[in-house]
């Protein structure tokens, strides 16, 4: 298990889904980063920072929205440690992006040694085991050979493939029940049992909540990070988790 020692207040946010169609969300995120630089000892972003990530080489000629996000992340990483995770939308985030920002890549999963105690952190899509079709897709795109073939294509080709995959995913999800797209309770219990950790934090499901569980007589907690959307819903939604010696606590975006 990959351990990361993180004393002090830790801020965590995921499922921002930044892209050219989310200017208000990007503005809220840059304000969030400015606050994190002043108040957090470390910032962790465990996946789906971007709505799609087709390879680190896009930063070499970044469009304006991405240049804004990268500048804000770089300024934050110059002040506090920043850790980038890979989600189901941005699983191709790699070392080039991390180096360019002065950030670190989160291991999968990551065991955080915090002032509150050990906390297991992951994006969370691996726990949605009832969605067999998605798990098949996840296994395919995480395969190094598939990734090498994809990254060998031109940027326009990759963009077209990402847009096609996104459209197919949206169509497929409409036919799936909400239960299938949520985490499997058995998968959650297994990881808590296997690791011996009492607190699990993840994103992905867009169902922010604190769940209290009993695993073999141990009281455990599962904290689900909120997704962000300041462009397509009213009121806007989003938020983050702060971990201190007192434990985790949710904070919402100001309306």
PDB file of C-alpha atoms in Angstrom:
ATOM      1  CA  UNK A   1       0.000   0.000   0.000  1.00  0.00           C
ATOM      2  CA  UNK A   2       1.340   3.412  -1.020  1.00  0.00           C
ATOM      3  CA  UNK A   3       1.482   5.678   2.056  1.00  0.00           C
ATOM      4  CA  UNK A   4       1.579   9.476   1.995  1.00  0.00           C
ATOM      5  CA  UNK A   5       2.284  11.415   5.188  1.00  0.00           C
ATOM      6  CA  UNK A   6       0.186  14.589   5.242  1.00  0.00           C
ATOM      7  CA  UNK A   7       0.187  16.538   8.513  1.00  0.00           C
ATOM      8  CA  UNK A   8      -1.921  19.655   8.878  1.00  0.00           C
ATOM      9  CA  UNK A   9      -5.299  20.483   7.338  1.00  0.00           C
ATOM     10  CA  UNK A  10      -5.778  18.563   4.080  1.00  0.00           C
ATOM     11  CA  UNK A  11      -8.241  19.693   1.425  1.00  0.00           C
ATOM     12  CA  UNK A  12      -9.774  17.220  -1.037  1.00  0.00           C
ATOM     13  CA  UNK A  13     -11.961  17.883  -4.069  1.00  0.00           C
ATOM     14  CA  UNK A  14     -12.907  15.733  -7.044  1.00  0.00           C
ATOM     15  CA  UNK A  15     -15.235  15.474 -10.029  1.00  0.00           C
ATOM     16  CA  UNK A  16     -14.756  19.056 -11.181  1.00  0.00           C
ATOM     17  CA  UNK A  17     -15.128  18.014 -14.830  1.00  0.00           C
ATOM     18  CA  UNK A  18     -13.358  21.125 -16.095  1.00  0.00           C
ATOM     19  CA  UNK A  19     -13.596  21.801 -19.815  1.00  0.00           C
ATOM     20  CA  UNK A  20     -14.398  24.457 -22.407  1.00  0.00           C
ATOM     21  CA  UNK A  21     -18.113  24.318 -21.499  1.00  0.00           C
ATOM     22  CA  UNK A  22     -17.626  25.025 -17.765  1.00  0.00           C
ATOM     23  CA  UNK A  23     -16.357  28.619 -17.380  1.00  0.00           C
ATOM     24  CA  UNK A  24     -18.272  29.263 -14.145  1.00  0.00           C
ATOM     25  CA  UNK A  25     -17.005  26.044 -12.605  1.00  0.00           C
ATOM     26  CA  UNK A  26     -13.461  26.995 -13.597  1.00  0.00           C
ATOM     27  CA  UNK A  27     -13.906  30.392 -11.956  1.00  0.00           C
ATOM     28  CA  UNK A  28     -15.146  28.746  -8.748  1.00  0.00           C
ATOM     29  CA  UNK A  29     -12.251  26.300  -8.868  1.00  0.00           C
ATOM     30  CA  UNK A  30      -9.621  29.025  -9.217  1.00  0.00           C
ATOM     31  CA  UNK A  31     -11.150  30.817  -6.197  1.00  0.00           C
ATOM     32  CA  UNK A  32     -11.057  27.500  -4.318  1.00  0.00           C
ATOM     33  CA  UNK A  33      -7.375  27.073  -5.187  1.00  0.00           C
ATOM     34  CA  UNK A  34      -6.595  30.564  -3.940  1.00  0.00           C
ATOM     35  CA  UNK A  35      -8.240  29.723  -0.607  1.00  0.00           C
ATOM     36  CA  UNK A  36      -6.386  26.408  -0.445  1.00  0.00           C
ATOM     37  CA  UNK A  37      -3.061  28.186  -0.883  1.00  0.00           C
ATOM     38  CA  UNK A  38      -3.827  30.246   2.219  1.00  0.00           C
ATOM     39  CA  UNK A  39      -5.498  27.680   4.472  1.00  0.00           C
ATOM     40  CA  UNK A  40      -4.497  24.129   3.500  1.00  0.00           C
ATOM     41  CA  UNK A  41      -1.295  22.241   4.218  1.00  0.00           C
ATOM     42  CA  UNK A  42      -1.887  20.049   1.156  1.00  0.00           C
ATOM     43  CA  UNK A  43      -4.407  19.689  -1.664  1.00  0.00           C
ATOM     44  CA  UNK A  44      -5.551  16.376  -3.123  1.00  0.00           C
ATOM     45  CA  UNK A  45      -7.648  16.071  -6.287  1.00  0.00           C
ATOM     46  CA  UNK A  46      -8.546  12.365  -6.645  1.00  0.00           C
ATOM     47  CA  UNK A  47      -9.801  12.204 -10.198  1.00  0.00           C
ATOM     48  CA  UNK A  48     -12.081  13.721 -12.833  1.00  0.00           C
ATOM     49  CA  UNK A  49     -10.394  17.080 -12.479  1.00  0.00           C
ATOM     50  CA  UNK A  50     -11.018  17.377 -16.206  1.00  0.00           C
ATOM     51  CA  UNK A  51     -14.086  16.295 -18.133  1.00  0.00           C
ATOM     52  CA  UNK A  52     -11.742  14.565 -20.563  1.00  0.00           C
ATOM     53  CA  UNK A  53      -7.976  14.208 -20.742  1.00  0.00           C
ATOM     54  CA  UNK A  54      -6.607  12.877 -24.001  1.00  0.00           C
ATOM     55  CA  UNK A  55      -2.927  13.041 -23.078  1.00  0.00           C
ATOM     56  CA  UNK A  56      -0.404  15.308 -21.384  1.00  0.00           C
ATOM     57  CA  UNK A  57       0.825  16.690 -24.691  1.00  0.00           C
ATOM     58  CA  UNK A  58      -2.262  18.938 -24.864  1.00  0.00           C
ATOM     59  CA  UNK A  59      -0.563  21.276 -22.381  1.00  0.00           C
ATOM     60  CA  UNK A  60       2.030  22.228 -24.986  1.00  0.00           C
ATOM     61  CA  UNK A  61      -0.590  24.287 -26.828  1.00  0.00           C
ATOM     62  CA  UNK A  62      -3.262  24.642 -24.148  1.00  0.00           C
ATOM     63  CA  UNK A  63      -6.544  26.338 -25.079  1.00  0.00           C
ATOM     64  CA  UNK A  64      -7.415  29.382 -22.914  1.00  0.00           C
ATOM     65  CA  UNK A  65      -9.640  27.567 -20.413  1.00  0.00           C
ATOM     66  CA  UNK A  66      -6.969  24.919 -19.803  1.00  0.00           C
ATOM     67  CA  UNK A  67      -4.175  27.494 -19.583  1.00  0.00           C
ATOM     68  CA  UNK A  68      -6.151  29.259 -16.841  1.00  0.00           C
ATOM     69  CA  UNK A  69      -6.619  26.023 -14.893  1.00  0.00           C
ATOM     70  CA  UNK A  70      -2.965  25.014 -15.280  1.00  0.00           C
ATOM     71  CA  UNK A  71      -1.718  28.426 -14.123  1.00  0.00           C
ATOM     72  CA  UNK A  72      -3.902  28.295 -11.008  1.00  0.00           C
ATOM     73  CA  UNK A  73      -2.770  24.743 -10.221  1.00  0.00           C
ATOM     74  CA  UNK A  74       0.887  25.652 -10.790  1.00  0.00           C
ATOM     75  CA  UNK A  75       0.601  28.659  -8.454  1.00  0.00           C
ATOM     76  CA  UNK A  76      -0.990  26.431  -5.829  1.00  0.00           C
ATOM     77  CA  UNK A  77       1.666  23.729  -6.144  1.00  0.00           C
ATOM     78  CA  UNK A  78       4.328  26.399  -5.612  1.00  0.00           C
ATOM     79  CA  UNK A  79       2.817  27.106  -2.181  1.00  0.00           C
ATOM     80  CA  UNK A  80       1.574  23.728  -0.917  1.00  0.00           C
ATOM     81  CA  UNK A  81       1.894  20.087  -2.027  1.00  0.00           C
ATOM     82  CA  UNK A  82      -0.670  19.239  -4.721  1.00  0.00           C
ATOM     83  CA  UNK A  83      -1.565  15.653  -5.591  1.00  0.00           C
ATOM     84  CA  UNK A  84      -3.383  14.734  -8.813  1.00  0.00           C
ATOM     85  CA  UNK A  85      -5.484  11.585  -9.088  1.00  0.00           C
ATOM     86  CA  UNK A  86      -6.782   9.799 -12.153  1.00  0.00           C
ATOM     87  CA  UNK A  87     -10.522   9.364 -12.582  1.00  0.00           C
ATOM     88  CA  UNK A  88     -12.688   7.673 -15.168  1.00  0.00           C
ATOM     89  CA  UNK A  89     -12.574  10.814 -17.346  1.00  0.00           C
ATOM     90  CA  UNK A  90      -8.903  11.747 -16.944  1.00  0.00           C
ATOM     91  CA  UNK A  91      -7.172   8.390 -16.495  1.00  0.00           C
ATOM     92  CA  UNK A  92      -4.460   9.503 -18.958  1.00  0.00           C
ATOM     93  CA  UNK A  93      -3.073  12.155 -16.609  1.00  0.00           C
ATOM     94  CA  UNK A  94       0.630  11.422 -16.406  1.00  0.00           C
ATOM     95  CA  UNK A  95       4.079  12.483 -15.326  1.00  0.00           C
ATOM     96  CA  UNK A  96       4.439  15.273 -17.895  1.00  0.00           C
ATOM     97  CA  UNK A  97       1.461  17.147 -16.473  1.00  0.00           C
ATOM     98  CA  UNK A  98       2.611  16.583 -12.893  1.00  0.00           C
ATOM     99  CA  UNK A  99       6.110  17.887 -13.660  1.00  0.00           C
ATOM    100  CA  UNK A 100       4.762  20.917 -15.508  1.00  0.00           C
ATOM    101  CA  UNK A 101       2.659  21.856 -12.495  1.00  0.00           C
ATOM    102  CA  UNK A 102       5.171  20.931  -9.801  1.00  0.00           C
ATOM    103  CA  UNK A 103       2.598  18.460  -8.498  1.00  0.00           C
ATOM    104  CA  UNK A 104       2.574  14.762  -7.568  1.00  0.00           C
ATOM    105  CA  UNK A 105       0.553  11.852  -8.939  1.00  0.00           C
ATOM    106  CA  UNK A 106      -1.671  10.051  -6.459  1.00  0.00           C
ATOM    107  CA  UNK A 107      -1.141   6.290  -6.226  1.00  0.00           C
ATOM    108  CA  UNK A 108      -4.213   4.109  -6.617  1.00  0.00           C
ATOM    109  CA  UNK A 109      -5.308   3.687  -3.912  1.00  0.00           C
ATOM    110  CA  UNK A 110      -3.467   6.024  -1.557  1.00  0.00           C
ATOM    111  CA  UNK A 111      -3.153   5.511   2.185  1.00  0.00           C
ATOM    112  CA  UNK A 112      -3.019   8.939   3.797  1.00  0.00           C
ATOM    113  CA  UNK A 113      -1.320   9.267   7.175  1.00  0.00           C
ATOM    114  CA  UNK A 114      -3.177  12.289   8.540  1.00  0.00           C
ATOM    115  CA  UNK A 115      -3.477  14.043  11.886  1.00  0.00           C
ATOM    116  CA  UNK A 116      -6.776  12.174  12.282  1.00  0.00           C
ATOM    117  CA  UNK A 117      -5.235   8.802  11.481  1.00  0.00           C
ATOM    118  CA  UNK A 118      -5.014   6.590   8.390  1.00  0.00           C
ATOM    119  CA  UNK A 119      -7.467   7.340   5.567  1.00  0.00           C
ATOM    120  CA  UNK A 120      -7.814   5.412   2.328  1.00  0.00           C
ATOM    121  CA  UNK A 121      -8.326   7.599  -0.751  1.00  0.00           C
ATOM    122  CA  UNK A 122      -9.331   6.576  -4.253  1.00  0.00           C
ATOM    123  CA  UNK A 123     -11.421   7.882  -7.144  1.00  0.00           C
ATOM    124  CA  UNK A 124     -14.090   5.275  -6.457  1.00  0.00           C
ATOM    125  CA  UNK A 125     -15.088   3.896  -9.854  1.00  0.00           C
ATOM    126  CA  UNK A 126     -13.423   0.587  -9.089  1.00  0.00           C
ATOM    127  CA  UNK A 127     -16.112  -0.049  -6.455  1.00  0.00           C
ATOM    128  CA  UNK A 128     -18.969   0.128  -8.994  1.00  0.00           C
ATOM    129  CA  UNK A 129     -18.660  -3.593  -9.633  1.00  0.00           C
ATOM    130  CA  UNK A 130     -22.348  -4.132 -10.466  1.00  0.00           C
ATOM    131  CA  UNK A 131     -21.779  -2.194 -13.702  1.00  0.00           C
ATOM    132  CA  UNK A 132     -20.078  -4.997 -15.603  1.00  0.00           C
ATOM    133  CA  UNK A 133     -19.945  -3.088 -18.898  1.00  0.00           C
ATOM    134  CA  UNK A 134     -18.190  -0.144 -17.283  1.00  0.00           C
ATOM    135  CA  UNK A 135     -15.692  -2.375 -15.474  1.00  0.00           C
ATOM    136  CA  UNK A 136     -14.856  -3.995 -18.819  1.00  0.00           C
ATOM    137  CA  UNK A 137     -14.275  -0.564 -20.338  1.00  0.00           C
ATOM    138  CA  UNK A 138     -12.205   0.502 -17.323  1.00  0.00           C
ATOM    139  CA  UNK A 139      -9.961  -2.543 -17.652  1.00  0.00           C
ATOM    140  CA  UNK A 140      -9.469  -1.837 -21.357  1.00  0.00           C
ATOM    141  CA  UNK A 141      -8.501   1.829 -21.072  1.00  0.00           C
ATOM    142  CA  UNK A 142      -6.178   1.197 -18.121  1.00  0.00           C
ATOM    143  CA  UNK A 143      -4.212  -1.312 -20.194  1.00  0.00           C
ATOM    144  CA  UNK A 144      -0.778   0.135 -21.096  1.00  0.00           C
ATOM    145  CA  UNK A 145      -0.988  -1.238 -24.648  1.00  0.00           C
ATOM    146  CA  UNK A 146      -4.374   0.430 -25.278  1.00  0.00           C
ATOM    147  CA  UNK A 147      -3.069   3.698 -23.836  1.00  0.00           C
ATOM    148  CA  UNK A 148       0.073   3.599 -26.006  1.00  0.00           C
ATOM    149  CA  UNK A 149      -2.018   3.023 -29.131  1.00  0.00           C
ATOM    150  CA  UNK A 150      -4.409   5.829 -28.206  1.00  0.00           C
ATOM    151  CA  UNK A 151      -1.639   8.308 -27.407  1.00  0.00           C
ATOM    152  CA  UNK A 152       0.016   7.451 -30.722  1.00  0.00           C
ATOM    153  CA  UNK A 153      -2.888   9.038 -32.591  1.00  0.00           C
ATOM    154  CA  UNK A 154      -3.133  12.740 -33.452  1.00  0.00           C
ATOM    155  CA  UNK A 155      -4.846  15.150 -31.060  1.00  0.00           C
ATOM    156  CA  UNK A 156      -7.849  15.642 -33.412  1.00  0.00           C
ATOM    157  CA  UNK A 157      -8.225  11.847 -33.679  1.00  0.00           C
ATOM    158  CA  UNK A 158      -8.093  11.465 -29.914  1.00  0.00           C
ATOM    159  CA  UNK A 159     -10.609  14.274 -29.421  1.00  0.00           C
ATOM    160  CA  UNK A 160     -13.017  12.630 -31.827  1.00  0.00           C
ATOM    161  CA  UNK A 161     -12.631   9.263 -30.093  1.00  0.00           C
ATOM    162  CA  UNK A 162     -13.183  10.838 -26.660  1.00  0.00           C
ATOM    163  CA  UNK A 163     -16.327  12.624 -27.857  1.00  0.00           C
ATOM    164  CA  UNK A 164     -17.682   9.432 -29.384  1.00  0.00           C
ATOM    165  CA  UNK A 165     -16.969   7.442 -26.226  1.00  0.00           C
ATOM    166  CA  UNK A 166     -18.631  10.117 -24.095  1.00  0.00           C
ATOM    167  CA  UNK A 167     -21.759  10.066 -26.242  1.00  0.00           C
ATOM    168  CA  UNK A 168     -21.967   6.292 -26.091  1.00  0.00           C
ATOM    169  CA  UNK A 169     -21.462   6.355 -22.316  1.00  0.00           C
ATOM    170  CA  UNK A 170     -24.251   8.889 -21.803  1.00  0.00           C
ATOM    171  CA  UNK A 171     -26.625   6.836 -23.923  1.00  0.00           C
ATOM    172  CA  UNK A 172     -25.746   3.641 -22.052  1.00  0.00           C
ATOM    173  CA  UNK A 173     -26.119   5.276 -18.638  1.00  0.00           C
ATOM    174  CA  UNK A 174     -29.695   6.285 -19.426  1.00  0.00           C
ATOM    175  CA  UNK A 175     -30.612   2.619 -19.519  1.00  0.00           C
ATOM    176  CA  UNK A 176     -28.860   1.775 -16.244  1.00  0.00           C
ATOM    177  CA  UNK A 177     -30.388   1.976 -12.797  1.00  0.00           C
ATOM    178  CA  UNK A 178     -28.882   4.342 -10.233  1.00  0.00           C
ATOM    179  CA  UNK A 179     -28.069   1.344  -8.052  1.00  0.00           C
ATOM    180  CA  UNK A 180     -25.905  -0.256 -10.740  1.00  0.00           C
ATOM    181  CA  UNK A 181     -23.905   2.965 -11.158  1.00  0.00           C
ATOM    182  CA  UNK A 182     -23.317   3.319  -7.407  1.00  0.00           C
ATOM    183  CA  UNK A 183     -20.686   1.486  -5.384  1.00  0.00           C
ATOM    184  CA  UNK A 184     -21.210  -2.124  -4.422  1.00  0.00           C
ATOM    185  CA  UNK A 185     -21.483  -2.474  -0.605  1.00  0.00           C
ATOM    186  CA  UNK A 186     -19.530  -5.712  -0.678  1.00  0.00           C
ATOM    187  CA  UNK A 187     -16.662  -4.075  -2.559  1.00  0.00           C
ATOM    188  CA  UNK A 188     -16.532  -1.310   0.059  1.00  0.00           C
ATOM    189  CA  UNK A 189     -16.554  -3.756   2.945  1.00  0.00           C
ATOM    190  CA  UNK A 190     -13.821  -5.823   1.291  1.00  0.00           C
ATOM    191  CA  UNK A 191     -11.385  -2.923   0.902  1.00  0.00           C
ATOM    192  CA  UNK A 192     -12.004  -1.770   4.474  1.00  0.00           C
ATOM    193  CA  UNK A 193     -11.516  -5.319   5.720  1.00  0.00           C
ATOM    194  CA  UNK A 194      -8.413  -6.010   3.620  1.00  0.00           C
ATOM    195  CA  UNK A 195      -6.657  -2.748   4.534  1.00  0.00           C
ATOM    196  CA  UNK A 196      -7.792  -2.524   8.154  1.00  0.00           C
ATOM    197  CA  UNK A 197      -8.537   1.179   7.594  1.00  0.00           C
ATOM    198  CA  UNK A 198     -11.623   2.690   9.214  1.00  0.00           C
ATOM    199  CA  UNK A 199     -12.106   5.713   6.931  1.00  0.00           C
ATOM    200  CA  UNK A 200     -12.496   5.625   3.149  1.00  0.00           C
ATOM    201  CA  UNK A 201     -12.820   8.743   0.974  1.00  0.00           C
ATOM    202  CA  UNK A 202     -13.780   8.625  -2.697  1.00  0.00           C
ATOM    203  CA  UNK A 203     -15.606  10.547  -5.404  1.00  0.00           C
ATOM    204  CA  UNK A 204     -17.024   9.426  -8.772  1.00  0.00           C
ATOM    205  CA  UNK A 205     -20.657   8.699  -7.838  1.00  0.00           C
ATOM    206  CA  UNK A 206     -21.757  12.351  -7.455  1.00  0.00           C
ATOM    207  CA  UNK A 207     -23.613  11.352  -4.271  1.00  0.00           C
ATOM    208  CA  UNK A 208     -21.877  13.297  -1.500  1.00  0.00           C
ATOM    209  CA  UNK A 209     -22.527  11.827   1.926  1.00  0.00           C
ATOM    210  CA  UNK A 210     -21.022  10.375   5.081  1.00  0.00           C
ATOM    211  CA  UNK A 211     -21.879   6.696   5.518  1.00  0.00           C
ATOM    212  CA  UNK A 212     -21.293   4.885   8.807  1.00  0.00           C
ATOM    213  CA  UNK A 213     -20.652   1.153   8.400  1.00  0.00           C
ATOM    214  CA  UNK A 214     -20.052  -1.856  10.603  1.00  0.00           C
ATOM    215  CA  UNK A 215     -17.319  -4.075   9.196  1.00  0.00           C
ATOM    216  CA  UNK A 216     -16.612  -7.138  11.339  1.00  0.00           C
ATOM    217  CA  UNK A 217     -17.572  -5.216  14.470  1.00  0.00           C
ATOM    218  CA  UNK A 218     -15.467  -2.161  13.547  1.00  0.00           C
ATOM    219  CA  UNK A 219     -17.138   1.209  13.071  1.00  0.00           C
ATOM    220  CA  UNK A 220     -16.048   2.530   9.689  1.00  0.00           C
ATOM    221  CA  UNK A 221     -16.893   5.606   7.640  1.00  0.00           C
ATOM    222  CA  UNK A 222     -17.206   6.209   3.897  1.00  0.00           C
ATOM    223  CA  UNK A 223     -17.074   9.840   2.786  1.00  0.00           C
ATOM    224  CA  UNK A 224     -18.201  10.559  -0.776  1.00  0.00           C
ATOM    225  CA  UNK A 225     -16.864  13.767  -2.310  1.00  0.00           C
ATOM    226  CA  UNK A 226     -19.278  16.069  -4.167  1.00  0.00           C
ATOM    227  CA  UNK A 227     -19.117  16.809  -7.866  1.00  0.00           C
ATOM    228  CA  UNK A 228     -18.974  20.419  -9.115  1.00  0.00           C
ATOM    229  CA  UNK A 229     -21.302  22.148 -11.586  1.00  0.00           C
ATOM    230  CA  UNK A 230     -21.660  25.917 -11.629  1.00  0.00           C
ATOM    231  CA  UNK A 231     -22.708  26.098 -15.284  1.00  0.00           C
ATOM    232  CA  UNK A 232     -25.689  23.828 -15.878  1.00  0.00           C
ATOM    233  CA  UNK A 233     -27.639  23.745 -12.589  1.00  0.00           C
ATOM    234  CA  UNK A 234     -29.171  26.378 -10.331  1.00  0.00           C
ATOM    235  CA  UNK A 235     -28.166  26.762  -7.597  1.00  0.00           C
ATOM    236  CA  UNK A 236     -24.576  25.771  -8.412  1.00  0.00           C
ATOM    237  CA  UNK A 237     -23.209  22.749  -6.596  1.00  0.00           C
ATOM    238  CA  UNK A 238     -19.794  21.733  -5.419  1.00  0.00           C
ATOM    239  CA  UNK A 239     -17.669  21.450  -2.346  1.00  0.00           C
ATOM    240  CA  UNK A 240     -14.702  19.823  -0.716  1.00  0.00           C
ATOM    241  CA  UNK A 241     -13.586  17.846   2.302  1.00  0.00           C
ATOM    242  CA  UNK A 242     -11.196  19.126   4.950  1.00  0.00           C
ATOM    243  CA  UNK A 243      -9.360  16.650   7.170  1.00  0.00           C
ATOM    244  CA  UNK A 244      -7.908  17.876  10.463  1.00  0.00           C
ATOM    245  CA  UNK A 245      -7.072  16.199  13.769  1.00  0.00           C
ATOM    246  CA  UNK A 246     -10.815  16.421  14.532  1.00  0.00           C
ATOM    247  CA  UNK A 247     -11.686  14.359  11.475  1.00  0.00           C
ATOM    248  CA  UNK A 248     -13.225  15.011   8.049  1.00  0.00           C
ATOM    249  CA  UNK A 249     -15.711  17.842   7.474  1.00  0.00           C
ATOM    250  CA  UNK A 250     -17.603  18.915   4.345  1.00  0.00           C
ATOM    251  CA  UNK A 251     -17.560  22.475   3.028  1.00  0.00           C
ATOM    252  CA  UNK A 252     -19.929  23.691   0.313  1.00  0.00           C
ATOM    253  CA  UNK A 253     -19.335  26.288  -2.356  1.00  0.00           C
ATOM    254  CA  UNK A 254     -20.861  29.621  -1.493  1.00  0.00           C
ATOM    255  CA  UNK A 255     -24.170  30.075  -3.385  1.00  0.00           C
TER     256      UNK A 255
END
